[in-house]
Coordinates of C-alpha atoms and ligand atoms in Angstrom, one line a residue:
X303 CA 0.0 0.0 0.0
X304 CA 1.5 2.9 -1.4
X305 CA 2.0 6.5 0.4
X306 CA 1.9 9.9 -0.3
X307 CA 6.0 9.7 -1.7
X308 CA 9.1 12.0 -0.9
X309 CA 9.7 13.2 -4.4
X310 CA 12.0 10.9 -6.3
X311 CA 15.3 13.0 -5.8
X312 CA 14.9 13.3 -1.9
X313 CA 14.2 9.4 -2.3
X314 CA 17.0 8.4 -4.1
X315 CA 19.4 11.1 -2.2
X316 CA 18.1 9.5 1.6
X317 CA 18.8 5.8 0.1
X318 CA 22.2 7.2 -1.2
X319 CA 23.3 8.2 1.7
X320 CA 22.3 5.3 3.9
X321 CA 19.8 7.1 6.1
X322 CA 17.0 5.0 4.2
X323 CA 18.2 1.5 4.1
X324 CA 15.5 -0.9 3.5
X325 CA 14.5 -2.9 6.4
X326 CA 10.7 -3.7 7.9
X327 CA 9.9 -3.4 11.3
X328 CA 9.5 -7.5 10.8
X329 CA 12.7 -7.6 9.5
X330 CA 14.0 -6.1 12.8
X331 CA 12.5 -8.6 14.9
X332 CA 13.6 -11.6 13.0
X333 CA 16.8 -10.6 13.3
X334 CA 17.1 -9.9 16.7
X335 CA 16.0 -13.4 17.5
X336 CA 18.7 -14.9 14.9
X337 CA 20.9 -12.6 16.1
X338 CA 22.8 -15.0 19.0
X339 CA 23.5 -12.0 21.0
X340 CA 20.1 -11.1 21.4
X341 CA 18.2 -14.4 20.8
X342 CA 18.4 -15.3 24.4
X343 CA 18.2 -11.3 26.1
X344 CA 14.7 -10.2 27.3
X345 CA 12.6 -8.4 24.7
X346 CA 9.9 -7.5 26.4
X347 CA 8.9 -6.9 30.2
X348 CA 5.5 -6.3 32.2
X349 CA 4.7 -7.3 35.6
X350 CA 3.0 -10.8 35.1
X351 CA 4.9 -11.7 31.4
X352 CA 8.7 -11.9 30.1
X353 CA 9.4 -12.6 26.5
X354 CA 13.3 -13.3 25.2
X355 CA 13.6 -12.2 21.4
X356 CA 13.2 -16.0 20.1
X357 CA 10.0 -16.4 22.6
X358 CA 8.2 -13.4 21.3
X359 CA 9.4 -14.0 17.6
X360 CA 8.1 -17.3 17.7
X361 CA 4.7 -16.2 19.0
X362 CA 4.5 -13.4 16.9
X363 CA 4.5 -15.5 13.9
X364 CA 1.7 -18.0 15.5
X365 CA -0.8 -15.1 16.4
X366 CA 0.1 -13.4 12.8
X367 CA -1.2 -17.3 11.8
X368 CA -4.4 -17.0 14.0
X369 CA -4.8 -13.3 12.8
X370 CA -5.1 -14.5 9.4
X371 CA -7.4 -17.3 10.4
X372 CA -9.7 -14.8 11.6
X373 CA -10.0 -13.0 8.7
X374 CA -7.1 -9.9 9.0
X375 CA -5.5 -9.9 5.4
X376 CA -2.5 -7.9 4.0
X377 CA -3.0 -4.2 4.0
X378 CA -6.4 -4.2 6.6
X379 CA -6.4 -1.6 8.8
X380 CA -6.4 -2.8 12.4
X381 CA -7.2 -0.3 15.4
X382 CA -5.2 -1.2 18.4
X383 CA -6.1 0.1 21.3
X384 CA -4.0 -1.8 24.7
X385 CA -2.8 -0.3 27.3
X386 CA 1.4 -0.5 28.4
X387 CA 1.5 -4.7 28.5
X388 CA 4.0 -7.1 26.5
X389 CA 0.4 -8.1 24.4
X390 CA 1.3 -4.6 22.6
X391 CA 4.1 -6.0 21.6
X392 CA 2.7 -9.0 19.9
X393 CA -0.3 -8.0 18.7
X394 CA 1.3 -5.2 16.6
X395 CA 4.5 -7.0 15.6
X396 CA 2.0 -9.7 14.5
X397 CA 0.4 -7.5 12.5
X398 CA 3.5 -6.3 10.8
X399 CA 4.3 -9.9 10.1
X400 CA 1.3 -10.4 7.9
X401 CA 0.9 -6.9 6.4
X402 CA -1.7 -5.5 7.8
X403 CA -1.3 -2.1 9.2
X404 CA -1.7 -1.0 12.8
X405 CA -3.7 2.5 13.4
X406 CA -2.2 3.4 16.8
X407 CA -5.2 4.7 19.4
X408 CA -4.6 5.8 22.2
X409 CA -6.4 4.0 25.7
X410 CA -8.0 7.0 26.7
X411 CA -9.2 7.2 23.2
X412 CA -13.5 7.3 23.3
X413 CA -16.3 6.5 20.7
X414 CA -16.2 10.6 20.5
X415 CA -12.4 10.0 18.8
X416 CA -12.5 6.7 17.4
X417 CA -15.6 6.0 15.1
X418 CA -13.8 9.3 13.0
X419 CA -10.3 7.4 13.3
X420 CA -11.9 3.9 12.5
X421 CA -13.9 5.8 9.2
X422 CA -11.2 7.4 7.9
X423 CA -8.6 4.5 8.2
X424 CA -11.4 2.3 6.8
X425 CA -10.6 -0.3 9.7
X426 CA -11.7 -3.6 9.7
X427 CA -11.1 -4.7 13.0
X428 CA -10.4 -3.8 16.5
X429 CA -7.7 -5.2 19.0
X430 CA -8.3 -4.5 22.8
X431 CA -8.3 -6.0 25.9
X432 CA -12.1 -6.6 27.7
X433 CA -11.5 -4.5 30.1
X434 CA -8.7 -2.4 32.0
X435 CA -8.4 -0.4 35.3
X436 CA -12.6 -1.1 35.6
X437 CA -13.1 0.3 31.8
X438 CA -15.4 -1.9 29.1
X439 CA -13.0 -1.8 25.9
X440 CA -15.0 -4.7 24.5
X441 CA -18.1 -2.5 24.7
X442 CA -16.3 0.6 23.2
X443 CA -15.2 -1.9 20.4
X444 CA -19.0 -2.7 19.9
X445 CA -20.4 1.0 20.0
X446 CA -17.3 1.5 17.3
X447 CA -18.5 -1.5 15.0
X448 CA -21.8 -0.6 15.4
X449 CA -21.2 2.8 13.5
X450 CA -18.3 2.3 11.5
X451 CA -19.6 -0.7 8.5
X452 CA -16.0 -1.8 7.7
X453 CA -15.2 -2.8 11.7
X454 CA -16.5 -6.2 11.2
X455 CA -14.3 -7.8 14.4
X456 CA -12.7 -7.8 17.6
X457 CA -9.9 -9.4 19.1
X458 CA -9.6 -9.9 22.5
X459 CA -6.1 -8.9 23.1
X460 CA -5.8 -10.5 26.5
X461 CA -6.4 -14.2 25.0
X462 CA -3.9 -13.8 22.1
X463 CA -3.2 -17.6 23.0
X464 CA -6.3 -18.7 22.4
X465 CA -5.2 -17.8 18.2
X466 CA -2.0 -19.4 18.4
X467 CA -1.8 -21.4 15.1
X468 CA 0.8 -23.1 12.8
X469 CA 3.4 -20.2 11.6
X470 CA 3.0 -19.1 8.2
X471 CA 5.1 -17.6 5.6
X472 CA 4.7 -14.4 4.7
X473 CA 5.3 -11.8 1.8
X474 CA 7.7 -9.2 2.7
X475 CA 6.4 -5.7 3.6
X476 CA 7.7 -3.1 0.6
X477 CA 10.0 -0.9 3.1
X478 CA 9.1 2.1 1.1
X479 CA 5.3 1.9 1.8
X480 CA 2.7 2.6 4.6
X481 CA 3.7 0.7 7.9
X482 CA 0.9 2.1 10.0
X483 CA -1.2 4.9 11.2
X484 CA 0.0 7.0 14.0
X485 CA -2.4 9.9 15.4
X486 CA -2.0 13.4 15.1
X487 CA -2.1 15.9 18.4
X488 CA -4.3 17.7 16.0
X489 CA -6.0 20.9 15.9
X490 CA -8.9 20.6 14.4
X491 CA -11.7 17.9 14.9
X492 CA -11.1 15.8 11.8
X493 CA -9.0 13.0 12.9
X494 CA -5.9 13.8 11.1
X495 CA -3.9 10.1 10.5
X496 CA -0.3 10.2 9.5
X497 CA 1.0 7.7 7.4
X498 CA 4.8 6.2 8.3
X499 CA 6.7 3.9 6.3
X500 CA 8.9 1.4 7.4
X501 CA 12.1 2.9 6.0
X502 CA 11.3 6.8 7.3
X503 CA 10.5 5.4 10.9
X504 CA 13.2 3.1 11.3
X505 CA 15.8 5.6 10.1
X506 CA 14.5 8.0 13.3
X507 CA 14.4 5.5 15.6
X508 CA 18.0 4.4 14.2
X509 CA 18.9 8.4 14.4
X510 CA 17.4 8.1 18.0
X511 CA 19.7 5.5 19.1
X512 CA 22.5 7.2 18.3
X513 CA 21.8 10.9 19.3
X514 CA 20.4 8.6 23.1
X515 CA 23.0 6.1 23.7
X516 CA 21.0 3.4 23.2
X517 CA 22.9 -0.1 23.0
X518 CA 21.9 -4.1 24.1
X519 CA 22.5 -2.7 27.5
X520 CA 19.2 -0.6 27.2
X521 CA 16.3 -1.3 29.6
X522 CA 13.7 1.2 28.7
X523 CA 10.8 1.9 30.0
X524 CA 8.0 3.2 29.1
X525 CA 5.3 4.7 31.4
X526 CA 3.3 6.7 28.8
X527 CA 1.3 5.3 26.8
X528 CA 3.1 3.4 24.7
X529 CA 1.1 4.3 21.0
X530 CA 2.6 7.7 21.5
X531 CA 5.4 8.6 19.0
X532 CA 7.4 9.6 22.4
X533 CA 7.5 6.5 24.2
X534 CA 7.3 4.9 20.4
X535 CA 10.3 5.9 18.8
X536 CA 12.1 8.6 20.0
X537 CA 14.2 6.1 20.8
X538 CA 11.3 4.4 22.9
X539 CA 10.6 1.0 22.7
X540 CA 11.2 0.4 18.9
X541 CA 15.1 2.0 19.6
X542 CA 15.7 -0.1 22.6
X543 CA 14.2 -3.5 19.9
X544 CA 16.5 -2.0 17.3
X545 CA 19.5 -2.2 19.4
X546 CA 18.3 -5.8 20.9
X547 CA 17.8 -3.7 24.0
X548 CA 14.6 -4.8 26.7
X549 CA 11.4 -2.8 26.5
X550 CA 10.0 -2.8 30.1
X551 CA 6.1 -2.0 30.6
X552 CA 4.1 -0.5 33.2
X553 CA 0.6 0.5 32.8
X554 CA 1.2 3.2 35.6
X555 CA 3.6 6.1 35.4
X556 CA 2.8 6.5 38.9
X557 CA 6.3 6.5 41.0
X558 CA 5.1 3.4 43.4
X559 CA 4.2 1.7 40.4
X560 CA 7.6 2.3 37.7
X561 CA 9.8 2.8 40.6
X562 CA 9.7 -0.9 41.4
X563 CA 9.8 -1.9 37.3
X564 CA 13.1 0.3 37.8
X565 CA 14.5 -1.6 40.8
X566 CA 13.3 -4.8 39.1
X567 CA 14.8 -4.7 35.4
X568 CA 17.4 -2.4 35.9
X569 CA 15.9 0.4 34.2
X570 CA 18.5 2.7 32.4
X571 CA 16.3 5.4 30.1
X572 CA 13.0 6.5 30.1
X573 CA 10.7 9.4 29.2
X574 CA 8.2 11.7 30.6
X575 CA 5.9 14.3 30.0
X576 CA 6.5 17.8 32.1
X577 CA 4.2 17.1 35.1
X578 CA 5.0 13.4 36.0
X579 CA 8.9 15.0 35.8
X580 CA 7.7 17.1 38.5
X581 CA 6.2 14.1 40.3
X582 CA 8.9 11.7 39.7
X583 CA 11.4 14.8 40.8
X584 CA 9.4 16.4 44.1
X585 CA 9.0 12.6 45.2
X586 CA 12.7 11.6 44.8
X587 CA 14.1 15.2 46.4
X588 CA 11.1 14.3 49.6
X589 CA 13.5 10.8 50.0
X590 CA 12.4 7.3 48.3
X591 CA 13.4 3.7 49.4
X592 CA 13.6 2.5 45.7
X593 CA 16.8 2.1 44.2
X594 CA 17.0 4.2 41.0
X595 CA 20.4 4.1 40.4
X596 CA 20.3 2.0 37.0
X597 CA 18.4 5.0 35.8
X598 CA 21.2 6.7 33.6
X599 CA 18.6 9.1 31.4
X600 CA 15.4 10.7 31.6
X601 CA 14.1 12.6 28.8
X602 CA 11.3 15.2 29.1
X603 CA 8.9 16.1 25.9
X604 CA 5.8 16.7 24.8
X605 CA 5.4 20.0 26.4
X606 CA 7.8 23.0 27.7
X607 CA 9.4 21.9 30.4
X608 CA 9.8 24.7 32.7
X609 CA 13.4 25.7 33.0
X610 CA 12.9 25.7 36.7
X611 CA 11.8 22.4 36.6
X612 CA 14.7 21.5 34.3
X613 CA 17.1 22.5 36.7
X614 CA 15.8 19.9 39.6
X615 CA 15.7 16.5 37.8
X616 CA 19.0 15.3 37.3
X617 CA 20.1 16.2 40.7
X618 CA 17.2 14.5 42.2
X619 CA 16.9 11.8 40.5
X620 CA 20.8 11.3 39.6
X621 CA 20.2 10.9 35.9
X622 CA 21.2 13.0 32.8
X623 CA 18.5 15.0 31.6
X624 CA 17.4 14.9 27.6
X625 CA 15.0 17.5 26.4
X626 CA 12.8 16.1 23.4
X627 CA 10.4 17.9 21.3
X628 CA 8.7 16.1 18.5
X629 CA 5.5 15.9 16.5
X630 CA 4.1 12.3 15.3
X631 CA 4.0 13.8 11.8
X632 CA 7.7 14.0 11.8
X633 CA 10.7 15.9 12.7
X634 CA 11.9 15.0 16.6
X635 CA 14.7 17.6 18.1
X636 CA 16.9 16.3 20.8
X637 CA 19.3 18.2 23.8
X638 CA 22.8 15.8 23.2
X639 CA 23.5 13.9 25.9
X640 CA 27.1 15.9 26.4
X641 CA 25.2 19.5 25.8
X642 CA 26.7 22.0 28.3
X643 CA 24.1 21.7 30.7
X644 CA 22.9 25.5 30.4
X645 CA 21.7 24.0 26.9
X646 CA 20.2 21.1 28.4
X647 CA 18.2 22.7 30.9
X648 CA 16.6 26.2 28.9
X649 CA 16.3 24.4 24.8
X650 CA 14.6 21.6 24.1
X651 CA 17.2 21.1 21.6
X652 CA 18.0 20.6 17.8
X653 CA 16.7 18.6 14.7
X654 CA 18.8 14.9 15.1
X655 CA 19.1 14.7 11.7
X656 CA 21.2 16.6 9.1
X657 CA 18.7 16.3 6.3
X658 CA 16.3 18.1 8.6
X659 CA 15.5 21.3 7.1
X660 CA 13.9 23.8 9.6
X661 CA 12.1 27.6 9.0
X662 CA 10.9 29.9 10.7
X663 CA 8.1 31.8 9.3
X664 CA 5.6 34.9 9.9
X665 CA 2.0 34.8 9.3
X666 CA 2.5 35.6 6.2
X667 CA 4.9 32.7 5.3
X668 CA 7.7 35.2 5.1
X669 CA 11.3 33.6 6.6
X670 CA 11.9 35.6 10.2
X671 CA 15.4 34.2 10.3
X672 CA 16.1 33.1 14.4
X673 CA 12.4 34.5 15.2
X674 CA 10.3 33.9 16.7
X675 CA 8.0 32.2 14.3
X676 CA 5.8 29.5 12.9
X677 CA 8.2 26.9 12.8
X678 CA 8.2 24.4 9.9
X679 CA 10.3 21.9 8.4
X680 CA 10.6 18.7 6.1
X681 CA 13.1 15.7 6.2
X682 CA 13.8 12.2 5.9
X683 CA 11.2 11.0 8.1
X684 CA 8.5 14.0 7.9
X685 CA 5.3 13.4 6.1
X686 CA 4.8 15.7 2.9
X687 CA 0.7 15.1 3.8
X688 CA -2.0 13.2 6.0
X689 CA -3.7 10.0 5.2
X690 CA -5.7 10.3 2.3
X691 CA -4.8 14.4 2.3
X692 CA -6.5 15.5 4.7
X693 CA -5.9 19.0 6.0
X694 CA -3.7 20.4 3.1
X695 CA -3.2 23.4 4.1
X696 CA -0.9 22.0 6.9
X697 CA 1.7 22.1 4.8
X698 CA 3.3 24.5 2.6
X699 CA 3.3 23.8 -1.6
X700 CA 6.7 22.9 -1.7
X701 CA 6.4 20.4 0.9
X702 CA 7.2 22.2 4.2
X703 CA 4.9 20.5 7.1
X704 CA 3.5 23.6 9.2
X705 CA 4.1 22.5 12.8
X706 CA 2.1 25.3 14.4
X707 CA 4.5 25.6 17.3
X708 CA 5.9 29.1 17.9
X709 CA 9.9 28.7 18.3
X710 CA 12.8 30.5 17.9
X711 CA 16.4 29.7 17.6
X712 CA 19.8 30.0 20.0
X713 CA 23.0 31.7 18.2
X714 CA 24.2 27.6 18.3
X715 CA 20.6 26.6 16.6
X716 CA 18.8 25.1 19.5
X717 CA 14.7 24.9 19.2
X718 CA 13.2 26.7 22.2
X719 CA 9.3 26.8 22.2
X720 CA 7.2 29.9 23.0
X721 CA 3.7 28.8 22.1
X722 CA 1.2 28.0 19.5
X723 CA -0.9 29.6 17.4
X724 CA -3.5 29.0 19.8
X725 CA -5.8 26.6 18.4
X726 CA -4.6 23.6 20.4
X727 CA -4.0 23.4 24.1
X728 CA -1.3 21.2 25.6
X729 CA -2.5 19.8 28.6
X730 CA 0.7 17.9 30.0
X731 CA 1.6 16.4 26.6
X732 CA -2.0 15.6 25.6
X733 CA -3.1 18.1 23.2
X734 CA -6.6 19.3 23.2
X735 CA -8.0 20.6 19.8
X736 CA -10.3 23.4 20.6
X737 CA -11.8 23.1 17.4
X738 CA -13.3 19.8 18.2
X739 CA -13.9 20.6 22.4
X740 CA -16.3 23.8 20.8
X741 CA -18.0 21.5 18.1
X742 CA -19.5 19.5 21.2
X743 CA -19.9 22.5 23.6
X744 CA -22.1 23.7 20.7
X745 CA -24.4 20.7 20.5
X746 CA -25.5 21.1 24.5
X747 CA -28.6 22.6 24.4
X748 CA -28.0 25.6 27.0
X749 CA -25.2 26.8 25.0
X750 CA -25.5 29.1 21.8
X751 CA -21.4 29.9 21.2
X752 CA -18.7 28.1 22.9
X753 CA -14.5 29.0 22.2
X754 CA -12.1 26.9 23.9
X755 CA -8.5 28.8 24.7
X756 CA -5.3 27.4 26.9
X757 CA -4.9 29.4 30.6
X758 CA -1.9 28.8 32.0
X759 CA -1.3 26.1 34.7
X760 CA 2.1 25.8 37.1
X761 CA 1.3 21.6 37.0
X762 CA 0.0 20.9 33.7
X763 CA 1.7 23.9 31.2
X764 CA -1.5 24.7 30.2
X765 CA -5.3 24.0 31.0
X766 CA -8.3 23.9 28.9
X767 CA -10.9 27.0 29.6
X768 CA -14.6 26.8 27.9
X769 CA -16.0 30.0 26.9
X770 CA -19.7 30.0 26.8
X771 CA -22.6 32.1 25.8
X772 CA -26.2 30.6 27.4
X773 CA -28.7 30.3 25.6
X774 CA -30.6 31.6 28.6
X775 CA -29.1 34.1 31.0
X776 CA -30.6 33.1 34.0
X777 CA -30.0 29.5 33.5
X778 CA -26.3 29.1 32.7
X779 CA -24.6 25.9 32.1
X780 CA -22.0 25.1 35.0
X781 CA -18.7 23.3 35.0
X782 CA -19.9 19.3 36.8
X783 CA -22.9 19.8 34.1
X784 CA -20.5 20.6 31.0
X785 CA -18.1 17.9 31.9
X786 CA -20.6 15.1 32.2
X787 CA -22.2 16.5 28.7
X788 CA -18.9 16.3 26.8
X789 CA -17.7 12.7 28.5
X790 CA -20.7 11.2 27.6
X791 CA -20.8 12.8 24.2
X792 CA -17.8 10.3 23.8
X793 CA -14.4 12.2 23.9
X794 CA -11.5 11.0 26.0
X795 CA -11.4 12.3 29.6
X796 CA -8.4 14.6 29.4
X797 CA -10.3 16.9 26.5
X798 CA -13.1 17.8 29.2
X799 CA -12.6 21.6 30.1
X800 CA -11.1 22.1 33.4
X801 CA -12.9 26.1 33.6
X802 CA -16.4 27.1 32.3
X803 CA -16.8 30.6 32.0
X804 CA -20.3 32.2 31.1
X805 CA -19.9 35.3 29.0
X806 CA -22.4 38.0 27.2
X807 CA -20.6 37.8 24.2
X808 CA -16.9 37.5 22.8
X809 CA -14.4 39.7 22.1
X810 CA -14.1 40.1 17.9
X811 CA -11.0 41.0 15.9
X812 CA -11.0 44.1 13.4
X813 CA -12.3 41.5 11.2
X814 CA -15.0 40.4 12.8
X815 CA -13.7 37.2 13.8
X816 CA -13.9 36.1 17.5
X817 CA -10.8 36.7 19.2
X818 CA -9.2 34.1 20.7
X819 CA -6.1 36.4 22.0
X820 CA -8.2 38.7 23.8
X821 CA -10.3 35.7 25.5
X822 CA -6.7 34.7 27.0
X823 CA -5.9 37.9 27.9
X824 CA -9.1 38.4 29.9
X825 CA -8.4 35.2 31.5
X826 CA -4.4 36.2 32.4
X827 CA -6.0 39.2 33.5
Ligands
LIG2216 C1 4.8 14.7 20.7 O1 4.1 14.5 19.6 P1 2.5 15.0 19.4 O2 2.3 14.7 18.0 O3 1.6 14.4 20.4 O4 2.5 16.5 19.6 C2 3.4 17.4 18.9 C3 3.3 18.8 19.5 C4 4.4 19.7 19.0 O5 4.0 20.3 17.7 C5 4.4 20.7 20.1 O6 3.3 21.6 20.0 C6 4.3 19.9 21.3 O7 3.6 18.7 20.9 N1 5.6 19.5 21.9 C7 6.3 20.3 22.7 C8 7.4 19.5 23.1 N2 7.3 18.3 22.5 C9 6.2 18.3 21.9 N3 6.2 21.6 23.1 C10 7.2 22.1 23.9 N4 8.3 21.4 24.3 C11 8.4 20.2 23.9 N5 9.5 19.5 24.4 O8 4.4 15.4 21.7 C12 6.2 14.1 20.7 C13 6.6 13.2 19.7 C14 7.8 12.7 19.7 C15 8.7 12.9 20.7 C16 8.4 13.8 21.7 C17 7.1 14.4 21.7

C-alpha cells in the first residue's frame, strides 16, 4: 500500500546516503531473534509476562497465523487500542508480520475520537483487551463496529493464546510503503492520521539510538502510553528493539508503580511528559526507598518543560536530563546527551538529523530568520501530507509541514518553544483541539457559542478553559454539568474543560472574527 511519496530525488538522495536503508519493522525482529547475541536477552517486560527475542518472535509468527485465520489480510487496517502490557508487543508485531497495518489509538481514546479514526482509516477490526483499570474496551469496540460498516471484528487482546496457530510464511512488507497509522495531536476535529513507512520510521528511531545512547544494555521503560510517537520511537521501545535492548512496561507512570519496574529490570532510560517529571522529581528530592540508580537518562517532551523544573531532575533523580520535542508527523529535536548543561536545561534542543531542514516563518509565510516564528520543516522522516490528504493546508506547496509551534532559535541553533498559534492546548503532553472541544460544547442545548483557549497552569503547562454564551441568561450551564455532557458525548477524559466561564458575548478581531487572543488575555487578567 503505497504512500503519499518523498519526491523521487529526496528518495534516491536518503537511500544514497544510507539514512533510508530498507528494512521492515518484521525484519527487525527476525533478526534480533537470529541474532545470538540477542536471541536469548529479554525483549519485552510487564509485571506478570517476560518474553526473550526468540520467545516473542516465535509467538508473533503463530498469532500473525491465527490473525489470518480470523479474517485480517495484508494491508487491513487494524485499530489497536491496549494499554502498556508485552500483548502490545505481539499483537502489533504480528500485524507487521502479515501486512496489515496497525492504526495506533490511544487507551483513553473514546467512541467521540475513534468512530472518526476507524472511518477514515477504513478499519476492519479492533484489538483491545475486555476491560482495563474497571473500563469496558470490549463495549467501546462494539459501539465502534456498530457505526463504522468496515469494523467487522474484535480481538480480544488478553487471549492472544487462544489464536496461536501453525506459523505461516509471509510476503515481505515493501520498506518504502505505509507501515501504519500513527495519530495526530491535531488541531482541528477531523482525525488527522499520519501515514509512516517502514524505512522513514526506522531511520529516526536508528537516528534516535545514536543521538540517546542506546545499545543491548538498554532497559527502557516506558510509562506513557506506549502508541505515543514519544514513548514509540524517540528512541522508545522500537530504539531499545532496534539495538536488541529490553522494553520494560508499566501500565502506571505513577512512582510506586515504575519505581519498582526500575528496581526490578534495571531500568537505564526512560521518558516523561512535564508534570509526572515534576512528580517523579518532588517525590525523589522528599527521600524514596527504591533504588534508582540503574536509571542513567530521563528525557522530558511533549510539552515545555519549565526551566525551573529542568534545573531539579538530574540532581534528584541522579540521571542525565534529555530534552525532546517532536511531533508524530515527523521531525523530533533532541538536547545531546554531552550539551553543556545550560543548553540542556533552557532548549529543548536541535533537529537529530542533518537532512532536517527547519524555518521559521511569519503569518504571512515570510522567513523571520532566528524569530520567533511559525516553525516548519521537512526531512527524511517527515510526512509531505496526511492520510488520504487530509488538511492540506498544513503544509506548505513545496512540501514544508506547518508544525504550528511558535519557536525561535539559540546563536548555536537550538529549538526553544514559545507557544502555538493557539488553536490547540497542551495539557501535559496531551493536546486538546479546541476546534473539536467547541463542536461539542455547541451541541449542549443551554449553549448558543462556545471558544475553547489554553490558561496557563504551574502543574499541567496549560489548561483547557470553555468559553460560553447561554442560551438563557438566567440558566447558565456550569462546570460538573458541562463535563458530564462532553464525557458522555464520547471524547476521552483529558479533553473535558477544566474552567467554564459564562460570557455576554466574545471579544471580535477588526475583522470580525472572535478573538481568541483577547479571551486569553481576559483570562491572564
Ligand atoms: C509529541 O508528539 P505529538 O504529535 O503528540 O505533539 C506534537 C506537539 C508539537 O507540535 C508541540 O506543540 C508539542 O507537541 N511539543 C512540545 C514539546 N514536545 C512536543 N512543546 C514544547 N516542548 C516540547 N519538548 O508530543 C512528541 C513526539 C515525539 C517525541 C516527543 C514528543
Amino acid at each position: 500500500m503505497l504512500v503519499s511519496p518523498w519526491p523521487p530525488e529526496l528518495e534516491a538522495k536518503y537511500r544514497a546516503d544510507g539514512l533510508w536503508v530498507g528494512e521492515t519493522f518484521d525484519d527487525v525482529l527476525r533478526s534480533r531473534a537470529d541474532d545470538p547475541a540477542s536471541a536469548d536477552h529479554t525483549a519485552v517486560v510487564d509485571i506478570h509476562r517476560r518474553l526473550t527475542y526468540v520467545e516473542l518472535n516465535d509467538r508473533v509468527s503463530r498469532i500473525a497465523a491465527g490473525f489470518v485465520e480470523l479474517g485480517i489480510a495484508p494491508d487491513d487496517r487494524v485499530l489497536v487500542q491496549i494499554p502498556n502490557r508485552v500483548c502490545y508487543v505481539e499483537a502489533v508485531f504480528a500485524l507487521f508480520r502479515l501486512r496489515a497495518i496497525p492504526v495506533f489509538t490511544l487507551p483513553a481514546h473514546r467512541a467521540g475520537e475513534l468512530v472518526g479514526i476507524a472511518r477514515a482509516a477504513g478499519a476492519t477490526a479492533i484489538i483491545s483487551p475486555r476491560e482495563d483499570a474497571g473500563f469496558d474496551y470490549r463495549g467501546l469496540a462494539d459501539t465502534i463496529a456498530a457505526q463504522v460498516d468496515s469494523v467487522t471484528r474484535w480481538i480480544d487482546a488478553d487471549d492472544l493464546d487462544a489464536l496461536l496457530a501453525q506459523p505461516l510464511e509471509h510476503d515481505r512488507a515493501n520498506p518504502a510503503e505505509l507501515a501504519f497509522l500513527q495519530l495526530s495531536g491535531g488541531s482541528t476535529g477531523i482525525p488527522k492520521l499520519i501515514p509512516r513507512t517502514h524505512d522513514d520510521y526506522l531511520y529516526s528511531v536508528r537516528r534516535s539510538n545514536e543521538l540517546c545512547g542506546v545499545t543491548a544494555d538498554t532497559v527502557y521503560l516506558a510509562t506513557l502510553p506506549v502508541a505515543h510517537n514519544f514513548p514509540m520511537s524517540s528512541p522508545g521501545i522500537l530504539g531499545a528493539m532496534c539495538a536488541g535492548g529490553t522494553i520494560a512496561l508499566t501500565a502506571s507512570p505513577a512512582p510506586s508503580v515504575a519505581w519498582e519496574m526500575v528496581a526490578r529490570e534495571g531500568v537505564t532510560m526512560t521518558g516523561l511528559v512535564p508534570p509526572l517529571a515534576r512528580l517523579w522529581t518532588e517525590t525523589a528530592e522528599a527521600g524514596t526507598s527504591f533504588d534508582l540508580s540503574s536509571l542513567d537518562v530521563i528525557q522530558v517532551g511533549g510539552a515545555r518543560c519549565p526551566d525551573e523544573l529542568a534545573r531539579r531532575i538530574g540532581p534528584a533523580l541522579g540521571v542525565r536530563l534529555q530534552q525532546v520535542f517532536g511531533m508524530a508527523e515527523g521531525l523530533v529535536c533532541y538536547t545531546r546527551l554531552d550539551d553543556p548543561i545550560d543548553v540542556i536545561t533552557t532548549t529543548q534542543g536541535r533537529p537529530m538529523s542533518a537532512d532536517d531542514q527547519v524555518r521559521l516563518v511569519d503569518e504571512d509565510g515570510v522567513d523571520v530568520g532566528a524569530g520567533p516564528g511559525f516553525l516548519e520543516t521537512q526531512g527524511p522522516y517527515t510526512i509531505r501530507s496526511y492520510w488520504l490528504d487530509a488538511s492540506p493546508s498544513s503544509f506548505a506547496t513545496d512540501g514544508w509541514y506547518r508544525t504550528g509551534d511558535v519557536v525561535e532559535l539559540t546563536a548555536e541553533g537550538n529549538i526553544v518553544v514559545r507557544g502555538r498559534g493557539g488553536d490547540r492546548v497542551n495539557r501535559g503532553g496531551e493536546k486538546v483541539s479546541a476546534e473539536q472541544l467547541e463542536e461539542q460544547l455547541l451541541t449542549h442545548p443551554a449553549v448558543r457559542d462556545a471558544i475553547v483557549v489554553a490558561v496557563a497552569d504551574p502543574y499541567l503547562g496549560e489548561r483547557t478553559c470553555a468559553y460560553l454564551i447561554a442560551d438563557d441568561a438566567d440558566n447558565p450551564p456550569n462546570l460538573a454539568g458541562i463535563r458530564r455532557f462532553v464525557r458522555e458525548n464520547g471524547l476521552a477524559e483529558w479533553k473535558l474543560p477544566d474552567i467554564v466561564k459564562i460570557i455576554d458575548e466574545f471579544p471580535e478581531t477588526g475583522v470580525g472574527k472572535v478573538s481568541r487572543k483577547k479571551l486569553r488575555e481576559i483570562l491572564a487578567g
